[in-house]
Amino acid sequence: VVKATNVKKVYGLKGSIYTALDDINLTIETGEFVGIMGPSGSGKSTLLNVLSTIDHPTSGDIFIDNTNLAQMNEDQLSAFRRDKLGFIFQDYNLLDTLTVRENILLPLALAKIKARDLNQKADKIAEQFFIDSILDKYPYQISGGQKQRTAVCRAIITNPSLLLADEPTGALDSRSATDLLECLKELNETDKTTILMVTHDAFAASYCKRVLFIKDGTIFTELVKGNT
Amino acid sequence: VVKATNVKKVYGLKGSIYTALDDINLTIETGEFVGIMGPSGSGKSTLLNVLSTIDHPTSGDIFIDNTNLAQMNEDQLSAFRRDKLGFIFQDYNLLDTLTVRENILLPLALAKIKARDLNQKADKIAEQFFIDSILDKYPYQISGGQKQRTAVCRAIITNPSLLLADEPTGALDSRSATDLLECLKELNETDKTTILMVTHDAFAASYCKRVLFIKDGTIFTELVKGNT
Ligand SMILES: Nc1ncnc2c1ncn2[C@@H]1O[C@H](COP(=O)(O)OP(=O)(O)OP(=O)(O)O)[C@@H](O)[C@H]1O
Ligand SMILES: Nc1ncnc2c1ncn2[C@@H]1O[C@H](COP(=O)(O)OP(=O)(O)OP(=O)(O)O)[C@@H](O)[C@H]1O
Ligand SMILES: [Mg+2]
Ligand SMILES: [Mg+2]
């Protein structure tokens, strides 16, 4: 369960401040697949950054499984990010000095898994997203959509219990996008992965069971999927 | 007029080569608005890079207004890129050490326009895309969609005669995307700007008069817009 209570995020100091999040309240139950939609600049990425502990709220509380993040020490936060969280970044955040394979495996390297297991895992997940032929290339040698899928593989290779996805289909053609969305659907239904996905795309949003709408740093409405 | 004849682009050397473009032939007439669609990794960005002189084909010829690019010297190529070309990059290519305003104005700074004129031009174009409030921020301080629109402003501020746009709506919500597409439509209809736009989005493609479909580095079909 992910819960945000009166979360606010203000950037800047002195005379030049900007309120990116303004009184966010939300609860995401374990196993939910929730979408977040809203205009450009409305606070979606900021919200994911704050929920994932990558950034800190200016005020307010965030609870992960009933534990207030503000009360976790750095070791506990690192363990959460390493063992429970997967994050597909809007701008991918691949490391340019690592190959596609090494980027995908980075979370597992941090968890000290055996080398042979690593290569098998990388091969298998890369095949699923049709990027197995580029595993030895570097990020500057692959296309935008190939980078995005590399980022997806890296985010899900640890089988995280919470997956935050920031516009994971933006650079994908419709076939690749559908492949990804079906994979997320399966993770949610089979592995009970909790998924929070930011998207601008109505087709992607149709995979969510519930969609929160954000504007000017505030959630102002939500839609819950019917049974049609 | 942009014309490509038997263009091929091969990456790599020795035993590790990859053919990203394989025998491209196309003609874009002055004033056309042409789309390019195709699967991820099919060669779209590579094609734009080669047509814009940012990269070189391995073989084949490209003509801009009947002049073979291979016969232009570096000064002529620089003049073409500076005076005639606008490019909206897939990953935006903003300079992190420049503000949004300075990024937008970079092409004009290169053309040595007067300072007062510069600020007016930046204000005007930024207002058109609703990023006038962030002109003094740096790229790490703005959202994905705000970066994309900054890149758009920078590409069109010189009123280029040829605009290459690599997935210019990928990070935009539908309202921002429509604003951009309407702007491109106006540039094409009013200023006679020749536009070649890569897109994965059917709505964006509907703005094009003609769409070329690329797969495995080859154009394999095209659709021409009817009058319905
Ligand atoms: N510098 C490079 N070195 C080696 N291979 C490259 C290089 N740049 C691109 N490629 C390969 O060439 C192919 C075409 O790349 P390109 O970026 O043109 O694809 P694209 O159609 O734009 O895809 P997307 O829709 O994902 O952006 C891809 O398979 C890519 O891996
Ligand atoms: N580091 C920062 N410093 C100052 N302002 C920031 C910073 N990061 C984001 N902002 C501002 O906060 C607002 C929300 O940004 P955020 O990236 O969350 O938007 P978003 O909803 O993800 O938009 P998009 O759909 O364009 O990706 C924007 O107006 C942005 O300019
Ligand atoms: Mg964002
Ligand atoms: Mg591309």
Coordinates of N, CA, C and O in Angstrom, one line a residue, chain A residues 18 38-41 90-91 137 143-147 149 167 170-173 176 200, chain B residues 18 38-41 90-91 137 143-147 149 167 170-173 176 200:
Chain A
Y18 N 8.6 27.5 -6.9 CA 7.6 27.0 -7.7 C 7.0 25.8 -7.0 O 7.6 24.9 -6.6
G38 N -2.6 13.9 -17.0 CA -2.7 15.3 -16.8 C -1.8 16.1 -17.7 O -1.0 15.5 -18.4
P39 N -2.0 17.4 -17.8 CA -1.3 18.2 -18.8 C 0.2 18.2 -18.5 O 0.7 18.0 -17.4
S40 N 1.0 18.6 -19.5 CA 2.4 18.8 -19.4 C 2.7 19.8 -18.3 O 2.0 20.9 -18.3
G41 N 3.6 19.5 -17.4 CA 3.9 20.4 -16.3 C 3.0 20.4 -15.1 O 3.2 21.2 -14.2
Q90 N 11.0 8.7 -17.4 CA 10.6 9.4 -18.6 C 11.7 9.6 -19.6 O 11.5 9.5 -20.8
D91 N 12.9 9.9 -19.1 CA 14.0 10.1 -20.1 C 15.0 8.9 -20.0 O 16.2 9.0 -20.3
K137 N 25.3 -3.4 -27.7 CA 25.4 -2.0 -28.1 C 25.4 -1.1 -26.9 O 24.9 -1.4 -25.8
S143 N 18.2 3.1 -31.0 CA 17.1 4.0 -31.3 C 16.4 4.5 -30.0 O 16.5 3.8 -28.9
G144 N 15.5 5.5 -30.2 CA 14.8 6.0 -29.0 C 13.9 4.9 -28.4 O 13.9 4.7 -27.2
G145 N 13.1 4.2 -29.2 CA 12.3 3.2 -28.7 C 13.1 2.0 -28.1 O 12.6 1.3 -27.2
Q146 N 14.3 1.7 -28.7 CA 15.1 0.7 -28.1 C 15.6 1.1 -26.7 O 15.7 0.2 -25.8
K147 N 15.9 2.4 -26.6 CA 16.3 2.8 -25.2 C 15.2 2.7 -24.2 O 15.4 2.3 -23.1
R149 N 12.7 0.6 -24.2 CA 12.5 -0.8 -23.9 C 13.6 -1.3 -23.0 O 13.4 -2.2 -22.1
E167 N 5.4 7.4 -18.4 CA 5.2 7.5 -19.8 C 6.0 6.4 -20.6 O 6.8 6.7 -21.4
G170 N 5.9 6.3 -24.7 CA 6.0 7.5 -25.5 C 6.8 7.4 -26.7 O 6.5 8.0 -27.7
A171 N 7.9 6.6 -26.7 CA 8.7 6.5 -27.9 C 8.5 5.2 -28.7 O 9.3 4.8 -29.5
L172 N 7.4 4.5 -28.4 CA 7.1 3.2 -29.0 C 6.1 3.2 -30.1 O 5.1 3.9 -30.0
D173 N 6.3 2.4 -31.2 CA 5.3 2.2 -32.2 C 4.2 1.4 -31.6 O 4.3 0.8 -30.5
S176 N 5.0 -2.3 -30.4 CA 5.9 -2.3 -29.2 C 5.1 -1.8 -28.0 O 5.3 -2.4 -26.9
H200 N 0.2 9.8 -21.4 CA -0.6 10.8 -22.1 C -1.5 10.0 -23.1 O -2.3 10.6 -23.8
Chain B
Y18 N 26.0 -2.8 -38.9 CA 24.6 -2.9 -39.0 C 24.1 -1.9 -40.1 O 24.5 -0.8 -40.1
G38 N 6.9 4.1 -38.9 CA 7.5 2.7 -39.0 C 7.9 2.2 -37.6 O 7.9 3.0 -36.6
P39 N 8.2 0.9 -37.5 CA 8.5 0.4 -36.2 C 9.7 1.0 -35.6 O 10.6 1.5 -36.2
S40 N 9.8 0.8 -34.2 CA 11.0 1.2 -33.5 C 12.2 0.5 -34.1 O 12.2 -0.7 -34.4
G41 N 13.3 1.3 -34.4 CA 14.5 0.7 -34.9 C 14.5 0.5 -36.4 O 15.4 0.0 -37.0
Q90 N 14.6 13.9 -31.4 CA 13.8 13.0 -30.6 C 14.1 13.1 -29.1 O 13.2 13.0 -28.3
D91 N 15.3 13.4 -28.8 CA 15.7 13.5 -27.4 C 16.0 15.0 -27.0 O 16.7 15.2 -26.1
K137 N 14.4 29.2 -16.5 CA 14.7 27.9 -15.9 C 15.8 27.2 -16.8 O 15.9 27.4 -18.0
S143 N 9.8 20.1 -17.1 CA 9.2 18.8 -17.3 C 9.6 18.3 -18.7 O 10.0 19.0 -19.6
G144 N 9.3 17.0 -18.9 CA 9.5 16.4 -20.2 C 8.8 17.1 -21.4 O 9.4 17.4 -22.4
G145 N 7.6 17.4 -21.2 CA 6.9 18.1 -22.3 C 7.3 19.5 -22.4 O 7.3 20.1 -23.5
Q146 N 7.7 20.1 -21.4 CA 8.3 21.5 -21.5 C 9.6 21.5 -22.2 O 9.9 22.4 -23.0
K147 N 10.4 20.5 -22.0 CA 11.7 20.4 -22.8 C 11.4 20.2 -24.3 O 12.0 20.8 -25.1
R149 N 8.7 21.2 -25.9 CA 8.3 22.4 -26.6 C 9.4 23.4 -26.7 O 9.4 24.3 -27.6
E167 N 9.4 12.8 -34.0 CA 8.4 12.5 -33.0 C 8.2 13.7 -32.1 O 8.4 13.6 -30.9
G170 N 5.7 13.3 -28.8 CA 5.8 12.1 -27.9 C 5.6 12.4 -26.5 O 5.1 11.5 -25.7
A171 N 6.1 13.5 -26.0 CA 6.0 13.8 -24.6 C 4.9 14.8 -24.3 O 4.9 15.3 -23.1
L172 N 4.0 15.0 -25.2 CA 3.0 16.0 -25.0 C 1.6 15.5 -24.7 O 1.2 14.5 -25.3
D173 N 0.8 16.2 -23.8 CA -0.6 15.8 -23.6 C -1.3 16.2 -24.9 O -0.8 17.0 -25.7
S176 N -1.5 20.0 -25.8 CA -0.2 20.6 -26.3 C 0.2 20.0 -27.6 O 0.7 20.7 -28.5
H200 N 4.9 8.3 -34.3 CA 4.2 7.0 -34.1 C 2.7 7.2 -33.9 O 2.0 6.3 -33.7

